[in-house]
Coordinates of C-alpha atoms in Angstrom, one line a residue:
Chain A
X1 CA 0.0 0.0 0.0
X2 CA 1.3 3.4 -1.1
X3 CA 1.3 5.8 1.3
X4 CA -0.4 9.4 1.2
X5 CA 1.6 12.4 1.5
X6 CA 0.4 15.1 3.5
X7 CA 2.2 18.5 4.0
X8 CA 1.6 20.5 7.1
X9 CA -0.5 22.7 8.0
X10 CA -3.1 20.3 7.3
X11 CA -6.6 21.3 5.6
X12 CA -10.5 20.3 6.8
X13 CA -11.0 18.3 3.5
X14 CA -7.4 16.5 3.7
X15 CA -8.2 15.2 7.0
X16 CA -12.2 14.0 5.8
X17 CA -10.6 11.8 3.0
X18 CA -8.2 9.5 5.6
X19 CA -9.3 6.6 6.6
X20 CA -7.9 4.3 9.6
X21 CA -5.3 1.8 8.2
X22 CA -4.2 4.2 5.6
X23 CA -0.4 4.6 5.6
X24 CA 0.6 8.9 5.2
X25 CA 3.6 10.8 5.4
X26 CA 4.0 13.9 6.7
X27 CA 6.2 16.7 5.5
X28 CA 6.5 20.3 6.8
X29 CA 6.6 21.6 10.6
X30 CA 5.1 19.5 13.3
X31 CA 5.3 20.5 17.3
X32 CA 6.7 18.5 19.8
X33 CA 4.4 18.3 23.1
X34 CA 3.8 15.8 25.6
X35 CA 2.5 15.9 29.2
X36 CA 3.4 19.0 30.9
X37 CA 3.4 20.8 28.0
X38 CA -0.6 19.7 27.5
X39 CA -0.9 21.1 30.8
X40 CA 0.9 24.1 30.6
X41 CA -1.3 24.8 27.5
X42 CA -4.8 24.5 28.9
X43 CA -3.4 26.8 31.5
X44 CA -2.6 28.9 29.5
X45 CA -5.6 28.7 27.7
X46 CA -7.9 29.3 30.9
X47 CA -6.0 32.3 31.3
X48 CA -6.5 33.7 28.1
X49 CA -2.5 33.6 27.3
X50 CA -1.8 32.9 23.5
X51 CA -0.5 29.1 23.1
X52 CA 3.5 29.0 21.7
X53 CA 2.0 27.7 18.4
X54 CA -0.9 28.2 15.6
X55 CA -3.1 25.6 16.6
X56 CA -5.1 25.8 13.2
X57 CA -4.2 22.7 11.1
X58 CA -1.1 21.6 13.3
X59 CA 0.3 18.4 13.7
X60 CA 1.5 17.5 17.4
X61 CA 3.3 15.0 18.1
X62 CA 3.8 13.2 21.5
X63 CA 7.1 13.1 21.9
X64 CA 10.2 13.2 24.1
X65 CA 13.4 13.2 21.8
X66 CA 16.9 12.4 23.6
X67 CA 19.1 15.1 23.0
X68 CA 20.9 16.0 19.9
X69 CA 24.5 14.6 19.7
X70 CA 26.6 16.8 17.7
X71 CA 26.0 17.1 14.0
X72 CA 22.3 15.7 14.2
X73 CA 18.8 18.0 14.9
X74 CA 18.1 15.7 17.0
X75 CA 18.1 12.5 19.1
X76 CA 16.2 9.2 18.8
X77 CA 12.7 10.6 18.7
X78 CA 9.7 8.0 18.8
X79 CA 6.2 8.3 19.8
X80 CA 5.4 8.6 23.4
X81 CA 1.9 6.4 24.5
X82 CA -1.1 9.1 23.7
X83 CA -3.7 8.6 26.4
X84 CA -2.0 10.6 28.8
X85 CA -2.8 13.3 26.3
X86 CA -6.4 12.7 26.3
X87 CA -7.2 15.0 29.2
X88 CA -6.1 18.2 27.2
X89 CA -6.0 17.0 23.6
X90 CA -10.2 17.7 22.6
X91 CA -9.8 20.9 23.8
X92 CA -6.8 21.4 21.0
X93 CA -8.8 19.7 18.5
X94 CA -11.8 21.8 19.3
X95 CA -8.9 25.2 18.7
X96 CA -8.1 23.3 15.5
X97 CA -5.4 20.9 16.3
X98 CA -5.6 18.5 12.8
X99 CA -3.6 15.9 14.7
X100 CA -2.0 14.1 16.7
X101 CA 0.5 11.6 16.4
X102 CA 1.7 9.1 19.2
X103 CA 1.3 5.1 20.2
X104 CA -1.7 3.8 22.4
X105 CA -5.4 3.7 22.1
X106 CA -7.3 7.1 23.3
X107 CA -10.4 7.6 25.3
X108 CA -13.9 7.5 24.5
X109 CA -14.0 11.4 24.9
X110 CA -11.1 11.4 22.3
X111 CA -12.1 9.5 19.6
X112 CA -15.8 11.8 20.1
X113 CA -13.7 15.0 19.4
X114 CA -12.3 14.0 16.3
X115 CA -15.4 13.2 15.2
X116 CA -16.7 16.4 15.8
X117 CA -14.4 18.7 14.9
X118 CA -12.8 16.5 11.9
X119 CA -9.3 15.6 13.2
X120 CA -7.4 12.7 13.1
X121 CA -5.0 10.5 15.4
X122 CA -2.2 9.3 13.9
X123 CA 0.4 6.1 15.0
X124 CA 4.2 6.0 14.6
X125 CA 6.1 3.2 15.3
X126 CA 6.8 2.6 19.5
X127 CA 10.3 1.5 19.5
X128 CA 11.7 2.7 16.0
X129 CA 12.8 6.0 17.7
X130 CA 16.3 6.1 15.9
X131 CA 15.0 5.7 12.3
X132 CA 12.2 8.2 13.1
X133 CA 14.5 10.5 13.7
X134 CA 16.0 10.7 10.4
X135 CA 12.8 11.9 9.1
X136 CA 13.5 15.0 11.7
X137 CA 15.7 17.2 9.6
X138 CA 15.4 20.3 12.4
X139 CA 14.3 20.9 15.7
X140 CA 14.4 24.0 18.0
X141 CA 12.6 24.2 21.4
X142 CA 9.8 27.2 21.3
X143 CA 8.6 27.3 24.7
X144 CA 9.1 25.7 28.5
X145 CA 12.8 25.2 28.0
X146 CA 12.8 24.1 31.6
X147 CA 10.7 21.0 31.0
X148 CA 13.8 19.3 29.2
X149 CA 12.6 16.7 27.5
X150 CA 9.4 17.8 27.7
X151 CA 9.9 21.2 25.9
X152 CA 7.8 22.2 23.1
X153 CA 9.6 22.0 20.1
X154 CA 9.0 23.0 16.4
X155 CA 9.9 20.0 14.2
X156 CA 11.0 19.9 10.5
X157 CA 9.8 16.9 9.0
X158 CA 10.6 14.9 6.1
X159 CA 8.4 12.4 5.3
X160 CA 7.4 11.2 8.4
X161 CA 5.9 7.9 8.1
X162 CA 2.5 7.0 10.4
X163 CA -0.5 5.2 10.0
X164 CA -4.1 7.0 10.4
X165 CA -5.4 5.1 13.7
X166 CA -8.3 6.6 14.2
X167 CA -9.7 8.7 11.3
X168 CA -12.4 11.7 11.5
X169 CA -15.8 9.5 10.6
X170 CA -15.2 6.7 13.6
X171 CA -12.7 4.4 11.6
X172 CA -10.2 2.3 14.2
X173 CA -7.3 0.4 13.6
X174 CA -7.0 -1.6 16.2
X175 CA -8.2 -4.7 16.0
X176 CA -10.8 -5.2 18.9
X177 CA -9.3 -7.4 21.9
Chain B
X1 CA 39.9 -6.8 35.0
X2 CA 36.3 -6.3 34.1
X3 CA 34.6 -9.3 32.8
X4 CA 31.7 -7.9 30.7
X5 CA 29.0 -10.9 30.6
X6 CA 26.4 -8.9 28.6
X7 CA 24.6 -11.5 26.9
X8 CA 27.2 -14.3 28.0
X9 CA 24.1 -14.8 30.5
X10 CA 25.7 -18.2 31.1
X11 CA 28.8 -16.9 32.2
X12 CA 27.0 -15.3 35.0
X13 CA 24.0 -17.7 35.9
X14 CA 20.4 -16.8 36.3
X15 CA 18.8 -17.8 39.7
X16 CA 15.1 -18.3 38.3
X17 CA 13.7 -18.4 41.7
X18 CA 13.8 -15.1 43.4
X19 CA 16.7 -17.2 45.9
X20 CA 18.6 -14.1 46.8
X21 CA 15.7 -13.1 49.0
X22 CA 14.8 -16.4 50.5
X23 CA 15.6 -17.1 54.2
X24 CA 17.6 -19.9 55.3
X25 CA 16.2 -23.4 56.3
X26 CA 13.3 -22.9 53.0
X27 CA 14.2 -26.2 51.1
X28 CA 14.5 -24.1 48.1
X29 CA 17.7 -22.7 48.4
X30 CA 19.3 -25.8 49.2
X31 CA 21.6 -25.6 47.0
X32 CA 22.9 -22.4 49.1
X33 CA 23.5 -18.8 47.9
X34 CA 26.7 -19.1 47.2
X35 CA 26.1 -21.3 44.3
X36 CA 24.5 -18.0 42.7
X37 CA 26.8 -16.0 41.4
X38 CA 30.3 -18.7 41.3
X39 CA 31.1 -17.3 37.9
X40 CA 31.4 -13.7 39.4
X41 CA 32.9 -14.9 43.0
X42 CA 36.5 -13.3 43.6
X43 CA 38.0 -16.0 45.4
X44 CA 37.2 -18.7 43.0
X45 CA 37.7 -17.2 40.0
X46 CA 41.7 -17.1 39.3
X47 CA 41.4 -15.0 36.3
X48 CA 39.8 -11.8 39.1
X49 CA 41.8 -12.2 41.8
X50 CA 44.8 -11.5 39.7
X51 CA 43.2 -8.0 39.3
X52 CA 42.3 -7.5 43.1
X53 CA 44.2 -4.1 43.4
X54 CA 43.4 -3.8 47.1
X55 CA 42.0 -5.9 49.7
X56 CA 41.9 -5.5 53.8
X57 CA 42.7 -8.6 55.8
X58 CA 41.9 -9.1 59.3
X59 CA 42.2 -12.2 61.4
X60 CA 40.1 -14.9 59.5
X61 CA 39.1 -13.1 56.8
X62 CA 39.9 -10.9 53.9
X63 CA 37.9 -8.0 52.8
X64 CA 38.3 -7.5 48.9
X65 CA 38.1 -3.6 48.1
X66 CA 36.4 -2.7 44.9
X67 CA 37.9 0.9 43.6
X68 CA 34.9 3.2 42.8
X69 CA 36.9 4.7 40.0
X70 CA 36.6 1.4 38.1
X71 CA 33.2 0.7 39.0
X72 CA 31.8 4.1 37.7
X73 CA 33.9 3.8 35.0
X74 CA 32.5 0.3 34.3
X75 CA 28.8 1.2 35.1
X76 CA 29.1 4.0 32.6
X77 CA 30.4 1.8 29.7
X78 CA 27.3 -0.7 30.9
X79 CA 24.7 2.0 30.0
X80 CA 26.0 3.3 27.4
X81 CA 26.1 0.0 25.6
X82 CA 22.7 -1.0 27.1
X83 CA 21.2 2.0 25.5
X84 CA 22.0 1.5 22.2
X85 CA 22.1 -2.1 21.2
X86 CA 19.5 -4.9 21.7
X87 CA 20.2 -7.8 23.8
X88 CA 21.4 -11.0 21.0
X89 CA 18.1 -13.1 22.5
X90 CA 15.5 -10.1 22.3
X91 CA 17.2 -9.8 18.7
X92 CA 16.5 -13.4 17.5
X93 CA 13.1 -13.3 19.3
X94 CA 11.9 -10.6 17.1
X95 CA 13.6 -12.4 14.0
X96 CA 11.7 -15.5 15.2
X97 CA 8.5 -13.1 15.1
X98 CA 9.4 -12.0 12.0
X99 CA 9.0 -15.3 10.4
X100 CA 6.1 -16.4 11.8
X101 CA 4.0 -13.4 12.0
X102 CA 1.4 -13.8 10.0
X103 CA -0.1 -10.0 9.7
X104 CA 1.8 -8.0 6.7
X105 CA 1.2 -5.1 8.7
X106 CA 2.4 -7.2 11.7
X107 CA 5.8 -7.7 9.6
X108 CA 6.4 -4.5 8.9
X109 CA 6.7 -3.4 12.1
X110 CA 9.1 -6.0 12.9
X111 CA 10.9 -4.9 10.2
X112 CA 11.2 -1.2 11.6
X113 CA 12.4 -2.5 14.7
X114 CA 15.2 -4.7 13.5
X115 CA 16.2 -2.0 10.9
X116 CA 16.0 0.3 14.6
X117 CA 18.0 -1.4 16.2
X118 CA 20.7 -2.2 13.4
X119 CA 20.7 1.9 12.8
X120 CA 20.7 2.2 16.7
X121 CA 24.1 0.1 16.8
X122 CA 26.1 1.8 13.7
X123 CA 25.3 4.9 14.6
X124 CA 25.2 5.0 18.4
X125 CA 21.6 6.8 18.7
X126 CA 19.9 5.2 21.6
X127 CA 17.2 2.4 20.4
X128 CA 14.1 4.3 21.8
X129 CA 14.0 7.7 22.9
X130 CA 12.7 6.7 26.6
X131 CA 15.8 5.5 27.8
X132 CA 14.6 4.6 30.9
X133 CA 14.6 4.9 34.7
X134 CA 17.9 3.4 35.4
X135 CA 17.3 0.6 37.3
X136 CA 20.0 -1.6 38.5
X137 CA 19.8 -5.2 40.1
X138 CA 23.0 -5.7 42.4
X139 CA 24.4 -8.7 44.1
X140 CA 27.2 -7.7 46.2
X141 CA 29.2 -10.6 48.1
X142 CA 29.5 -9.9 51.4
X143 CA 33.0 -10.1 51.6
X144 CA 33.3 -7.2 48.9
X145 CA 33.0 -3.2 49.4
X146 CA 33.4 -0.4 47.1
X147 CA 36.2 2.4 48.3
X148 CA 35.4 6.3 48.4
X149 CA 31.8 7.1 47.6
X150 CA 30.3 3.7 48.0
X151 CA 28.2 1.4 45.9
X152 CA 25.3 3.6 45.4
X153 CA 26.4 7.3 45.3
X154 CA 28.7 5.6 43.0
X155 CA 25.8 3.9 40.4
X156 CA 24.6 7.5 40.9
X157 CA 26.9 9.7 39.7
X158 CA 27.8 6.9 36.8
X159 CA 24.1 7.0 35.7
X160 CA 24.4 11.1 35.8
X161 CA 27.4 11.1 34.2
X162 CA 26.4 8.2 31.2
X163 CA 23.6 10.1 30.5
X164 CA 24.9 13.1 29.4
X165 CA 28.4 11.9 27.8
X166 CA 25.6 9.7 26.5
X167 CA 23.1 12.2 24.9
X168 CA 20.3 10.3 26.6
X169 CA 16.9 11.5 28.0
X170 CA 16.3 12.6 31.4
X171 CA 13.3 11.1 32.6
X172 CA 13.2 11.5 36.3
X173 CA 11.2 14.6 37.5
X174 CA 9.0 15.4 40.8
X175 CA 6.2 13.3 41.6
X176 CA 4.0 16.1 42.1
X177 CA 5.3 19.5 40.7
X178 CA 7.2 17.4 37.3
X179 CA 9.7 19.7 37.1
X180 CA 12.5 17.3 36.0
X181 CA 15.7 16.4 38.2
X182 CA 17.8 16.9 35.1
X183 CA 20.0 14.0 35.4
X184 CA 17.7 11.1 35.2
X185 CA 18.7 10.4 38.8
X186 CA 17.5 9.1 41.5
X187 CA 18.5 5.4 40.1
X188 CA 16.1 2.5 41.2
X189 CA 18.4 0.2 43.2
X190 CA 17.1 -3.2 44.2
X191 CA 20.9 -5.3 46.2
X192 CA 21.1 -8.1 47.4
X193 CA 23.7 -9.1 49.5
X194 CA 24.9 -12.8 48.8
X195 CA 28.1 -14.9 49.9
X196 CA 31.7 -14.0 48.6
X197 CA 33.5 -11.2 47.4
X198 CA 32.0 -10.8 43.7
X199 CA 30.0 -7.7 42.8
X200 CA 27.3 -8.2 40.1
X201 CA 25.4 -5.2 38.3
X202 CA 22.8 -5.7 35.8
X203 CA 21.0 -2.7 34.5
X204 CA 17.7 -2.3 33.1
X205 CA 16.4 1.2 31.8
X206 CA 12.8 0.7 31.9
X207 CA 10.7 3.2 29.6
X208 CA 7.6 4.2 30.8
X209 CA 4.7 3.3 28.3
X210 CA 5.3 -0.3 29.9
X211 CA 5.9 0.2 33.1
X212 CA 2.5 2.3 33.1
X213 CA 0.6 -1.2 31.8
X214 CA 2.3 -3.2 34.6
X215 CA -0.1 -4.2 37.3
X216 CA -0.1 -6.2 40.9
X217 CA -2.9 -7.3 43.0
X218 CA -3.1 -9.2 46.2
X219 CA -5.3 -12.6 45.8
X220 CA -6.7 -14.8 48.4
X221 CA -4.9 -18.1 47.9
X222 CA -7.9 -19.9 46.6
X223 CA -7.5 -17.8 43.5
X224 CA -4.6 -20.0 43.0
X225 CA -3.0 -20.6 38.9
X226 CA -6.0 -19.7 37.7
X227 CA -6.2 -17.0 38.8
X228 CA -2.5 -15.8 37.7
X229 CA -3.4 -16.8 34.9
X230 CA -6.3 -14.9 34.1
X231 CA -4.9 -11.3 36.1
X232 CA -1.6 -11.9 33.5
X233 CA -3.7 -12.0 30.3
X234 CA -6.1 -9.4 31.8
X235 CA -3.2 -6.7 32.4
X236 CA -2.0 -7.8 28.7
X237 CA -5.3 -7.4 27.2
X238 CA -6.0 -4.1 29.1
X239 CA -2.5 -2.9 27.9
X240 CA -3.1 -3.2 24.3
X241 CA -1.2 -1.7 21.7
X242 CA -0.1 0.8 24.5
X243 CA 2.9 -0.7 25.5
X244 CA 5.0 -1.2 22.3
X245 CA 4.3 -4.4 21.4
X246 CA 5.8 -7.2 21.0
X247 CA 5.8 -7.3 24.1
X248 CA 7.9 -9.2 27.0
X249 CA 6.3 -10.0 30.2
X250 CA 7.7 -10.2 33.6
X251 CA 5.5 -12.3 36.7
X252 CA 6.3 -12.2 39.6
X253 CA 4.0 -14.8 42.2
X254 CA 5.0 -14.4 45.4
X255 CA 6.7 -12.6 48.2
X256 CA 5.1 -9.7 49.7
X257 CA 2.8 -6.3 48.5
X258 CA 6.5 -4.7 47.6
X259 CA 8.4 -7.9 46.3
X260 CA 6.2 -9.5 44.3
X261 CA 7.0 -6.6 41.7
X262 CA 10.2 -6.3 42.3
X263 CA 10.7 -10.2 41.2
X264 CA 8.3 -9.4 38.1
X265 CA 10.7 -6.9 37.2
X266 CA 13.9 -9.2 38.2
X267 CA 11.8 -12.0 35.9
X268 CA 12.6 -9.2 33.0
X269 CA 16.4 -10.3 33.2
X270 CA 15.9 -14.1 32.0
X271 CA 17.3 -13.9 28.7
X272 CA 14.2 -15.0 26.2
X273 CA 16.7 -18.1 25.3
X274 CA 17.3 -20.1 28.5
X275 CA 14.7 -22.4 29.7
X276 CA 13.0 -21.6 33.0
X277 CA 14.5 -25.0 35.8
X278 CA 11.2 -25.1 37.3
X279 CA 8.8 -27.8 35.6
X280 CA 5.7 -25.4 37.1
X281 CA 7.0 -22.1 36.3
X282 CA 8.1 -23.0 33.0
X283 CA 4.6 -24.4 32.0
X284 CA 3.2 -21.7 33.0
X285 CA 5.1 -19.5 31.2
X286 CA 4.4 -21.6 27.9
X287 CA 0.9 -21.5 28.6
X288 CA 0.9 -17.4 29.1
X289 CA 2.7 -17.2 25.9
X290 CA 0.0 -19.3 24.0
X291 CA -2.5 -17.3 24.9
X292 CA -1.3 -13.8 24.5
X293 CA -0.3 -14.7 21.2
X294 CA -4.0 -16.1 20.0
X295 CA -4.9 -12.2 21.5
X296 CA -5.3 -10.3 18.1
X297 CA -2.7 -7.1 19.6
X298 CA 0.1 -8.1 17.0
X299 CA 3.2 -6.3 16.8
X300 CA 2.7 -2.3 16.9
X301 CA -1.0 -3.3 17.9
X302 CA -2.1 -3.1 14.6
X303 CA -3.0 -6.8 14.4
X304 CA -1.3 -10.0 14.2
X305 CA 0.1 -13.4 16.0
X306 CA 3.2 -12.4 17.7
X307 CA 2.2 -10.0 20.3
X308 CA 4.8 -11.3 23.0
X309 CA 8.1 -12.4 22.5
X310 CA 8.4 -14.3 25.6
X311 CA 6.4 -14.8 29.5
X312 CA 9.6 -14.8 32.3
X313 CA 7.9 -16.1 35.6
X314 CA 9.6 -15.7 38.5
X315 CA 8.2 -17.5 42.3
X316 CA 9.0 -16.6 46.0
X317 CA 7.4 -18.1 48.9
X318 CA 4.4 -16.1 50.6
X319 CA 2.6 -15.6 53.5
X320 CA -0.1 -18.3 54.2
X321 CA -3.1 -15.4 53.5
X322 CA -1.4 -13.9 50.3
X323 CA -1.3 -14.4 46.7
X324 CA 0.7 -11.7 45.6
X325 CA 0.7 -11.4 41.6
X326 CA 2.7 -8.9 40.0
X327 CA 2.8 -8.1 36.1
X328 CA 5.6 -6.2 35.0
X329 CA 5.6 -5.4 31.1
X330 CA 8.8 -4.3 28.9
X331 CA 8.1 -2.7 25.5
X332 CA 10.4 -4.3 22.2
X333 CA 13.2 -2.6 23.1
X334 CA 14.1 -4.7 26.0
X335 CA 17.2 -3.6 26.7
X336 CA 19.7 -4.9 29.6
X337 CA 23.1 -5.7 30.3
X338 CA 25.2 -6.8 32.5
X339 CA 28.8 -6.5 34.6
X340 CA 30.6 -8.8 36.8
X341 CA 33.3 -6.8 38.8

């Protein structure tokens, strides 16, 4: 199966045409944020404060990357699991956010907002960190810089291969257990 | 010297009950603890004791002294090599998958994570970006002690130092507040203290997806195998594709509310390769296996036949009233390692 080529920021009708199973890549600037960045987002969002990035047809990506060693972007940098997200990410999706990207199955609640506002959750591979990272041709922290790891950062990608988990109309992957 | 056993498991054999713990006159340790670690004993191995810089000897004894410049430096080297390449048996395990999985999709993500872990090792990236809580199973012989810091402050700053020289993650932070501790320290430190003068230091860096699908419970005894049984396949099937499958799973059946994990996580050690000596455990373990392989997760959870690469049970006498059951999950890349000093 080929594999569908998106380029971020991603658009309303891009996102309707997925379906779960289908294989994309992902070109363009993604954002790097996982738990206490969430956090630190719906806080600022309940203040009123401006979020570090356009939420309007961004890609984030739950992730963690080890540090750059000298002459790469970046470290290994695979998925993180997603459903710790699942507490802050409708909100986003209801801003916007087009997707997400991570491992793990999502929450009820989740799967409800993507239906609703049109979004989609995508999965990278848990454990192929190092050869994701060569997709990641740039990387530069944009906000929290005391989180560390946890840092939101603004991501270059280069075809970034996923697979659509769940898709905006209800469609799962995962086979039912 | 240092002898570096990693992967040589045989070199430094695997006690598949939890002995170390066990108190004397149980007729399971019979064989006594000093038959646990001989390959890694000071006094009779010829080849270390001609590299025993220092020792202290009093009247009827002799106190070997372990320098803790060459066990941080040693440590260090252990990480770093942990970190990056995939132990030989979690290797052929997923090469074993690879051939019998019968999901293309399932395939392909086998695929990914050999081609990870071959890209990991020629490049020196570590395998997965969560490299871990650095956990460390000791056994120190009695006779042995480290010089200047001590054993732990001494794991400690190698795990600080390894970790940056490294370019590996921090992952420790505040229970509460999550700021992070910026040096992925404190380490997890489980010693036991056994005869001799060897000193023995395997390290795990457990990622947390896993650990987060990792479960114990306390069962009246009349829950008995069946009921291990069903609270293993239940945490599996509750874990899903969360955990980065294929999977390996750690039981622990035994001890008490705070060792029965702690032996799950020791069971994580058994190299995927080397049968398990007891008849019961080792059925068991086949039978687990079985049956989380006929549970449609597949590798990446995205469907398929090899969701586990291998069950690793590991028993400890309990209390009359208990059942302790503890499940203890490690993503694919199971990394570990060991050093015998």
């Amino acid at each position: 199966m080929s594999a569908i080529h998106l380029t971020t920021p991603l658009h309303y009708e891009d996102l309707q045409k997925l379906k779960a199973g289908d294989r994309v890549t992902l070109s363009g600037i993604i954002f790097a944020a996982r738990d206490v960045a969430h956090r630190r987002m719906i806080e600022a969002l309940d203040r009123g404060a401006p979020l570090p990035f356009e939420l309007d047809g961004a890609v984030i990506y739950y992730v963690g990357p080890t540090p750059p060693p000298p002459g790469l972007p970046i470290g290994s940098a695979g998925p993180t699991t997603s459903y710790r997200m699942d507490a802050y990410a409708p909100r986003l999706y209801a801003l916007g956010l087009a997707a997400s990207m991570g491992k793990g199955k999502r929450s009820a609640e989740l799967r409800a907002a993507l239906q609703k506002y049109g979004g989609v959750y995508l999965g990278a591979t848990g454990g192929a960190a190092a050869l994701l990272a060569r997709h990641i041709t740039a990387a530069e922290v944009i906000a929290y810089p005391e989180l560390g790891p946890e840092a939101i950062r603004r991501l270059t990608v280069d075809k970034f291969p996923a697979i659509v988990i769940y898709d905006a109309h209800g469609g799962d992957v995962f086979p039912p257990i | 010297m240092m002898f570096l056993c990693r992967w040589l498991t045989r070199a430094c054999p695997q006690t598949f009950f939890d002995r170390a713990h066990l108190s004397a006159g149980t007729p399971w340790i019979d064989a006594g603890l000093s038959s646990l670690m001989p390959a890694v004993s000071h006094s009779d191995s010829p080849g270390i004791k001609k590299e025993s810089a220092n020792s202290l000897s009093y009247e009827d004894f002799t106190m070997r002294i372990i320098s803790a410049e060459r066990l941080r430096q040693a440590v260090e080297a252990l990480i770093l090599s942990v970190s990056r390449s995939l132990p030989s048996d979690v290797r052929a395990a997923l090469q074993s998958a690879l051939a019998e999985e019968s999901s293309v999709q399932g395939r392909e993500i086998l695929r990914q994570l050999l081609a990870n872990a071959d890209y990991a090792e020629a490049t020196g990236l570590p395998l997965c970006q969560d490299t871990g809580t650095a956990v460390f199973f000791v056994e120190m012989g009695e006779d042995a002690r480290i010089d200047g810091a001590g054993l732990q402050a001494t794991l400690e700053t190698a795990t600080r130092n390894a970790y940056a020289s490294g370019y590996l993650r921090n992952s420790m932070c505040h229970p509460l507040t999550r700021a992070n501790t910026g040096d992925n320290t404190p380490i997890s430190l489980h010693l036991d203290l056994v005869a001799g003068d060897g000193l023995r230091i395997r390290f795990l860096p457990k990622g947390g997806g896993a650990e987060n699908m990792s479960r114990c419970a306390m069962f009246a005894p009349s829950r008995g195998i069946s009921g291990i049984r069903d609270f293993v396949l239940d945490t599996v099937r509750q874990a899903g594709p969360n955990p980065c499958p294929p999977i390996i799973v750690g039981v622990g059946v035994g001890g008490t509310f705070d060792l029965a994990p702690t032996i799950a996580k020791k069971a994580l050690l058994m190299p995927l390769d080397m049968p398990n000596p007891d008849p019961d455990a080792a059925a068991l373990e086949a039978e687990l296996l079985d049956a989380i392989n006929r549970m449609p997760i597949g590798p990446g959870g995205l469907g398929g036949t090899r969701t586990c690469l291998g069950v690793r049970l590991l028993l400890r006498p309990c209390h009359i009233a208990s059942l302790p059951v503890a499940v203890n999950i490690q993503c694919n890349a199971a990394r570990r390692g060991e050093i015998c000093l």
